[in-house]
């Protein structure tokens, strides 16, 4: 694969994001070495939370959550998906597959960082990838917080709001990353925040990841990732792993998935699942402190 790497100076002076940049190399026998960028906050010996972002954002999305979790004594680790943030960017859309993204995050979390007893917090594609990680590595996880996410198999159609987004990404001659993030928020982003979401992508050649991910969501029963996602559902639906839904009250893309997760996951039964009020798809932007409070209460309740 031809790999692009965003120049470091693109990340200078990002508002409210002064976490040191960290990197881990992951190696795949077929696809070679890819560098993954990430940030950490909180005590190294605290309970660990893995914060996975989605499309088309990066770990900057979790800046408020990171600080709040650290204040609660939790080690928060927020990587950038390959193709996003400070992580390397395979230059062709065809370089990005669902299976590769799962493997890249698996290698990061377990081969590079050797995370154990970790709680997944997955939003958007952070759940599509993260729930696969959990199902395929149950012994590494202590719990799951699903926040505006799901695990589609292609057996039911995606909502109209998602298809609108899918088509907009497919048809855009210039992919306006900040506009797509803003569209998923209730609050108005500042100019500096919008620039921070654009920072990983100096020009269109760097945007293969954001362009690829919508097309990788399974939308037909015979999609390339459908069988693996069904297998993940089968595993998770009989697992007692503690499971919390923390969805917002304003996300037309994932709202229908929340009751399914609550009813299907044994570890979700008997829990009080909070609704994050006044928040859109990117609830980390609209209600980051409240999401962090919910996650911290869940994590501390596991001990």
Tab-separated table of C-alpha atoms in Angstrom:
chain	number	residue	atom	x	y	z
A	1	UNK	CA	0.000	0.000	0.000
A	2	UNK	CA	1.041	3.569	-0.630
A	3	UNK	CA	0.959	5.290	2.757
A	4	UNK	CA	0.542	9.004	3.405
A	5	UNK	CA	1.529	10.606	6.703
A	6	UNK	CA	0.123	13.954	7.801
A	7	UNK	CA	2.861	16.489	8.647
A	8	UNK	CA	3.149	17.074	12.395
A	9	UNK	CA	2.763	20.823	12.105
A	10	UNK	CA	-0.830	20.331	10.966
A	11	UNK	CA	-1.601	19.466	14.596
A	12	UNK	CA	-0.017	22.510	16.206
A	13	UNK	CA	-2.134	24.642	18.535
A	14	UNK	CA	-5.329	22.581	18.437
A	15	UNK	CA	-7.873	24.033	20.872
A	16	UNK	CA	-8.270	22.102	24.138
A	17	UNK	CA	-6.133	19.213	22.882
A	18	UNK	CA	-2.747	19.429	24.557
A	19	UNK	CA	-2.335	15.681	25.119
A	20	UNK	CA	1.101	14.433	23.985
A	21	UNK	CA	1.072	12.670	20.631
A	22	UNK	CA	1.904	8.979	20.968
A	23	UNK	CA	2.529	6.391	18.244
A	24	UNK	CA	2.524	2.632	17.855
A	25	UNK	CA	3.596	0.593	14.830
A	26	UNK	CA	1.456	-2.393	13.924
A	27	UNK	CA	2.592	-5.003	11.434
A	28	UNK	CA	0.509	-7.176	9.149
A	29	UNK	CA	2.121	-9.984	7.127
A	30	UNK	CA	0.235	-8.944	3.988
A	31	UNK	CA	-0.140	-5.186	4.357
A	32	UNK	CA	3.080	-4.143	6.080
A	33	UNK	CA	3.707	-1.713	8.924
A	34	UNK	CA	1.223	1.041	9.684
A	35	UNK	CA	1.761	3.726	12.314
A	36	UNK	CA	-1.186	4.456	14.571
A	37	UNK	CA	-1.428	7.719	16.469
A	38	UNK	CA	-3.106	7.927	19.847
A	39	UNK	CA	-3.408	9.977	23.005
A	40	UNK	CA	-3.689	8.959	26.639
A	41	UNK	CA	-4.877	10.618	29.810
A	42	UNK	CA	-5.193	9.505	33.419
A	43	UNK	CA	-3.149	7.285	35.738
A	44	UNK	CA	-1.260	4.460	33.986
A	45	UNK	CA	-2.376	2.017	36.685
A	46	UNK	CA	-6.045	3.050	36.634
A	47	UNK	CA	-8.855	1.024	35.050
A	48	UNK	CA	-8.497	1.331	31.281
A	49	UNK	CA	-11.017	2.619	28.767
A	50	UNK	CA	-10.491	2.341	24.998
A	51	UNK	CA	-12.200	5.244	23.227
A	52	UNK	CA	-12.882	4.513	19.557
A	53	UNK	CA	-14.111	7.274	17.262
A	54	UNK	CA	-15.961	7.036	13.978
A	55	UNK	CA	-16.462	8.653	10.587
A	56	UNK	CA	-15.105	11.214	9.704
A	57	UNK	CA	-13.651	12.318	13.052
A	58	UNK	CA	-10.527	11.427	15.038
A	59	UNK	CA	-9.414	11.294	18.671
A	60	UNK	CA	-9.866	15.082	18.917
A	61	UNK	CA	-13.565	14.241	19.289
A	62	UNK	CA	-12.842	12.785	22.750
A	63	UNK	CA	-10.882	15.749	24.135
A	64	UNK	CA	-13.477	16.612	26.812
A	65	UNK	CA	-14.107	12.951	27.645
A	66	UNK	CA	-10.379	12.253	28.038
A	67	UNK	CA	-9.865	14.970	30.616
A	68	UNK	CA	-12.979	14.080	32.588
A	69	UNK	CA	-12.126	10.377	32.710
A	70	UNK	CA	-8.592	11.170	33.822
A	71	UNK	CA	-10.057	13.274	36.616
A	72	UNK	CA	-12.082	10.252	37.694
A	73	UNK	CA	-8.932	8.137	38.036
A	74	UNK	CA	-9.376	6.268	34.763
A	75	UNK	CA	-6.720	5.601	32.122
A	76	UNK	CA	-8.293	6.721	28.842
A	77	UNK	CA	-6.702	5.624	25.553
A	78	UNK	CA	-7.965	7.188	22.326
A	79	UNK	CA	-6.397	5.945	19.067
A	80	UNK	CA	-6.981	7.344	15.616
A	81	UNK	CA	-8.356	4.827	13.151
A	82	UNK	CA	-6.015	4.108	10.265
A	83	UNK	CA	-6.712	6.771	7.659
A	84	UNK	CA	-7.704	9.343	10.285
A	85	UNK	CA	-6.096	11.765	12.711
A	86	UNK	CA	-2.370	11.278	13.221
A	87	UNK	CA	-2.484	7.668	12.010
A	88	UNK	CA	-1.036	6.651	8.669
A	89	UNK	CA	-3.335	7.008	5.687
A	90	UNK	CA	-3.439	4.296	3.030
A	91	UNK	CA	-3.884	6.338	-0.118
A	92	UNK	CA	-6.416	4.242	-2.045
A	93	UNK	CA	-10.045	3.706	-1.123
A	94	UNK	CA	-9.591	0.024	-1.973
A	95	UNK	CA	-6.903	-0.232	0.731
A	96	UNK	CA	-9.632	0.130	3.347
A	97	UNK	CA	-11.710	-2.920	4.251
A	98	UNK	CA	-13.779	-3.654	7.328
A	99	UNK	CA	-11.580	-6.627	8.204
A	100	UNK	CA	-8.382	-4.585	7.912
A	101	UNK	CA	-9.734	-1.878	10.224
A	102	UNK	CA	-10.677	-4.488	12.817
A	103	UNK	CA	-7.234	-6.069	12.563
A	104	UNK	CA	-5.419	-2.727	12.759
A	105	UNK	CA	-7.238	-1.856	15.996
A	106	UNK	CA	-6.749	-5.347	17.381
A	107	UNK	CA	-3.021	-5.148	16.766
A	108	UNK	CA	-2.883	-1.690	18.309
A	109	UNK	CA	-4.817	-2.562	21.459
A	110	UNK	CA	-3.394	-6.012	22.155
A	111	UNK	CA	-0.105	-6.455	20.317
A	112	UNK	CA	1.247	-2.922	20.761
A	113	UNK	CA	-0.321	-1.780	24.047
A	114	UNK	CA	-1.209	-5.192	25.545
A	115	UNK	CA	-4.441	-3.817	27.009
A	116	UNK	CA	-6.285	-6.101	29.423
A	117	UNK	CA	-9.516	-5.774	31.395
A	118	UNK	CA	-10.357	-2.835	29.169
A	119	UNK	CA	-13.745	-1.176	28.752
A	120	UNK	CA	-14.671	-0.307	25.177
A	121	UNK	CA	-16.400	2.988	24.485
A	122	UNK	CA	-17.446	2.903	20.844
A	123	UNK	CA	-19.315	5.562	18.878
A	124	UNK	CA	-20.251	5.345	15.190
A	125	UNK	CA	-17.546	3.228	13.464
A	126	UNK	CA	-15.890	2.951	16.865
A	127	UNK	CA	-18.663	0.499	17.671
A	128	UNK	CA	-18.699	-1.236	14.303
A	129	UNK	CA	-15.008	-1.991	14.816
A	130	UNK	CA	-15.030	-2.175	18.601
A	131	UNK	CA	-17.892	-4.643	18.966
A	132	UNK	CA	-16.079	-6.957	16.577
A	133	UNK	CA	-12.961	-6.603	18.727
A	134	UNK	CA	-14.943	-7.479	21.830
A	135	UNK	CA	-16.646	-10.499	20.288
A	136	UNK	CA	-13.374	-11.843	18.911
A	137	UNK	CA	-11.307	-11.112	22.068
A	138	UNK	CA	-13.734	-11.478	24.975
A	139	UNK	CA	-10.992	-12.322	27.445
A	140	UNK	CA	-9.422	-8.864	27.000
A	141	UNK	CA	-12.508	-6.834	27.925
A	142	UNK	CA	-14.171	-5.902	31.215
A	143	UNK	CA	-17.191	-4.198	29.686
A	144	UNK	CA	-18.733	-2.238	26.830
A	145	UNK	CA	-20.302	1.202	26.516
A	146	UNK	CA	-22.138	1.548	23.210
A	147	UNK	CA	-22.771	5.215	22.368
A	148	UNK	CA	-24.634	6.001	19.145
A	149	UNK	CA	-23.422	2.919	17.336
A	150	UNK	CA	-24.369	-0.586	16.250
A	151	UNK	CA	-23.232	-3.651	14.388
A	152	UNK	CA	-25.070	-3.886	11.053
A	153	UNK	CA	-25.216	-7.153	9.177
A	154	UNK	CA	-27.067	-6.060	6.045
A	155	UNK	CA	-30.142	-8.095	7.006
A	156	UNK	CA	-32.144	-4.904	7.632
A	157	UNK	CA	-31.934	-1.634	5.746
A	158	UNK	CA	-30.035	1.332	7.090
A	159	UNK	CA	-32.098	4.430	8.025
A	160	UNK	CA	-32.763	7.161	5.472
A	161	UNK	CA	-30.503	9.627	7.315
A	162	UNK	CA	-27.571	7.253	6.890
A	163	UNK	CA	-28.215	6.800	3.170
A	164	UNK	CA	-28.262	10.588	2.774
A	165	UNK	CA	-24.838	10.746	4.409
A	166	UNK	CA	-23.573	7.774	2.370
A	167	UNK	CA	-24.583	9.403	-0.893
A	168	UNK	CA	-23.190	12.793	0.111
A	169	UNK	CA	-19.758	11.285	0.802
A	170	UNK	CA	-19.871	9.234	-2.391
A	171	UNK	CA	-20.796	12.191	-4.584
A	172	UNK	CA	-18.713	14.992	-3.025
A	173	UNK	CA	-15.910	16.182	-5.338
A	174	UNK	CA	-14.315	17.796	-2.263
A	175	UNK	CA	-14.996	16.080	1.058
A	176	UNK	CA	-15.736	18.784	3.639
A	177	UNK	CA	-14.809	16.927	6.835
A	178	UNK	CA	-15.731	19.753	9.218
A	179	UNK	CA	-19.146	20.183	7.608
A	180	UNK	CA	-19.970	16.517	8.107
A	181	UNK	CA	-18.899	16.657	11.761
A	182	UNK	CA	-20.923	19.832	12.286
A	183	UNK	CA	-23.973	18.179	10.744
A	184	UNK	CA	-23.839	15.552	13.489
A	185	UNK	CA	-23.639	18.070	16.358
A	186	UNK	CA	-26.272	20.155	18.120
A	187	UNK	CA	-23.760	22.786	19.283
A	188	UNK	CA	-22.057	25.157	16.863
A	189	UNK	CA	-18.383	24.342	16.414
A	190	UNK	CA	-15.932	27.218	16.515
A	191	UNK	CA	-13.749	27.996	13.538
A	192	UNK	CA	-10.753	26.585	15.387
A	193	UNK	CA	-12.607	23.359	16.172
A	194	UNK	CA	-13.652	22.955	12.556
A	195	UNK	CA	-10.028	23.475	11.541
A	196	UNK	CA	-8.976	20.776	14.021
A	197	UNK	CA	-11.232	18.248	12.290
A	198	UNK	CA	-9.719	19.237	8.939
A	199	UNK	CA	-6.135	19.122	10.260
A	200	UNK	CA	-5.409	15.437	9.441
A	201	UNK	CA	-6.207	15.978	5.767
A	202	UNK	CA	-3.939	18.494	3.960
A	203	UNK	CA	-5.700	17.766	0.653
A	204	UNK	CA	-8.075	15.301	-1.001
A	205	UNK	CA	-5.405	12.634	-1.484
A	206	UNK	CA	-5.368	12.058	2.290
A	207	UNK	CA	-9.109	11.330	2.525
A	208	UNK	CA	-9.338	7.736	1.298
A	209	UNK	CA	-10.346	6.561	4.789
A	210	UNK	CA	-13.288	8.944	5.212
A	211	UNK	CA	-14.358	8.253	1.651
A	212	UNK	CA	-14.166	4.482	2.131
A	213	UNK	CA	-15.933	3.830	5.430
A	214	UNK	CA	-19.558	4.508	4.392
A	215	UNK	CA	-19.237	1.990	1.573
A	216	UNK	CA	-17.889	-0.634	4.022
A	217	UNK	CA	-21.038	-0.682	6.172
A	218	UNK	CA	-22.879	-3.935	5.395
A	219	UNK	CA	-26.109	-3.028	3.589
A	220	UNK	CA	-26.917	-6.428	2.019
A	221	UNK	CA	-27.114	-9.870	3.625
A	222	UNK	CA	-24.248	-11.085	1.434
A	223	UNK	CA	-21.968	-8.119	2.093
A	224	UNK	CA	-18.283	-8.865	2.611
A	225	UNK	CA	-18.490	-8.215	6.367
A	226	UNK	CA	-21.978	-9.608	7.018
A	227	UNK	CA	-20.949	-13.102	8.082
A	228	UNK	CA	-18.296	-11.864	10.513
A	229	UNK	CA	-20.734	-9.366	12.037
A	230	UNK	CA	-23.384	-12.066	12.457
A	231	UNK	CA	-20.794	-14.215	14.196
A	232	UNK	CA	-20.049	-11.302	16.523
A	233	UNK	CA	-23.746	-10.935	17.327
A	234	UNK	CA	-23.920	-14.657	18.096
A	235	UNK	CA	-20.997	-14.398	20.504
A	236	UNK	CA	-22.135	-11.214	22.224
A	237	UNK	CA	-25.723	-12.409	22.594
A	238	UNK	CA	-24.637	-15.211	24.922
A	239	UNK	CA	-21.896	-13.309	26.764
A	240	UNK	CA	-22.429	-11.964	30.263
A	241	UNK	CA	-19.924	-9.146	29.692
A	242	UNK	CA	-21.306	-5.969	31.328
A	243	UNK	CA	-22.888	-3.835	28.614
A	244	UNK	CA	-24.202	-0.273	28.811
A	245	UNK	CA	-26.036	1.764	26.196
A	246	UNK	CA	-25.385	5.507	26.397
A	247	UNK	CA	-27.154	6.892	23.334
A	248	UNK	CA	-28.118	10.501	22.760
A	249	UNK	CA	-31.662	11.738	22.290
A	250	UNK	CA	-30.925	13.241	18.877
A	251	UNK	CA	-29.329	10.754	16.495
A	252	UNK	CA	-31.560	9.502	13.652
A	253	UNK	CA	-28.751	7.303	12.333
A	254	UNK	CA	-28.340	4.922	15.299
A	255	UNK	CA	-31.446	5.399	17.462
A	256	UNK	CA	-33.095	2.174	16.301
A	257	UNK	CA	-30.095	0.123	17.399
A	258	UNK	CA	-30.324	1.034	21.087
A	259	UNK	CA	-33.368	-1.092	22.031
A	260	UNK	CA	-31.946	-4.012	20.062
A	261	UNK	CA	-28.673	-3.869	21.982
A	262	UNK	CA	-30.486	-3.532	25.309
A	263	UNK	CA	-32.664	-6.556	24.615
A	264	UNK	CA	-30.039	-8.756	22.960
A	265	UNK	CA	-26.999	-8.351	25.216
A	266	UNK	CA	-27.263	-10.409	28.439
A	267	UNK	CA	-24.896	-7.987	30.168
A	268	UNK	CA	-27.284	-5.107	29.430
A	269	UNK	CA	-30.264	-6.576	31.239
A	270	UNK	CA	-31.243	-5.090	34.565
A	271	UNK	CA	-29.145	-1.960	34.033
A	272	UNK	CA	-30.317	1.617	33.902
A	273	UNK	CA	-29.271	2.833	30.469
A	274	UNK	CA	-28.996	6.630	30.416
A	275	UNK	CA	-30.117	8.835	27.569
A	276	UNK	CA	-27.672	11.675	26.909
A	277	UNK	CA	-29.993	14.637	26.418
A	278	UNK	CA	-29.471	17.563	24.099
A	279	UNK	CA	-26.915	15.745	21.949
A	280	UNK	CA	-26.716	14.720	18.323
A	281	UNK	CA	-24.777	11.959	16.586
A	282	UNK	CA	-21.446	13.225	17.928
A	283	UNK	CA	-22.496	13.228	21.558
A	284	UNK	CA	-18.856	13.670	22.601
A	285	UNK	CA	-19.048	17.214	21.202
A	286	UNK	CA	-22.487	18.049	22.554
A	287	UNK	CA	-22.282	16.398	25.967
A	288	UNK	CA	-18.726	15.174	26.531
A	289	UNK	CA	-18.708	15.723	30.287
A	290	UNK	CA	-22.002	13.892	30.738
A	291	UNK	CA	-20.822	10.979	28.606
A	292	UNK	CA	-17.628	10.819	30.670
A	293	UNK	CA	-19.643	10.840	33.898
A	294	UNK	CA	-21.733	7.916	32.646
A	295	UNK	CA	-18.654	5.982	31.517
A	296	UNK	CA	-16.821	6.618	34.795
A	297	UNK	CA	-19.794	5.444	36.874
A	298	UNK	CA	-19.993	2.278	34.759
A	299	UNK	CA	-16.264	1.590	35.027
A	300	UNK	CA	-16.112	2.112	38.783
A	301	UNK	CA	-19.216	-0.013	39.194
A	302	UNK	CA	-17.369	-2.996	37.719
A	303	UNK	CA	-14.822	-3.164	40.547
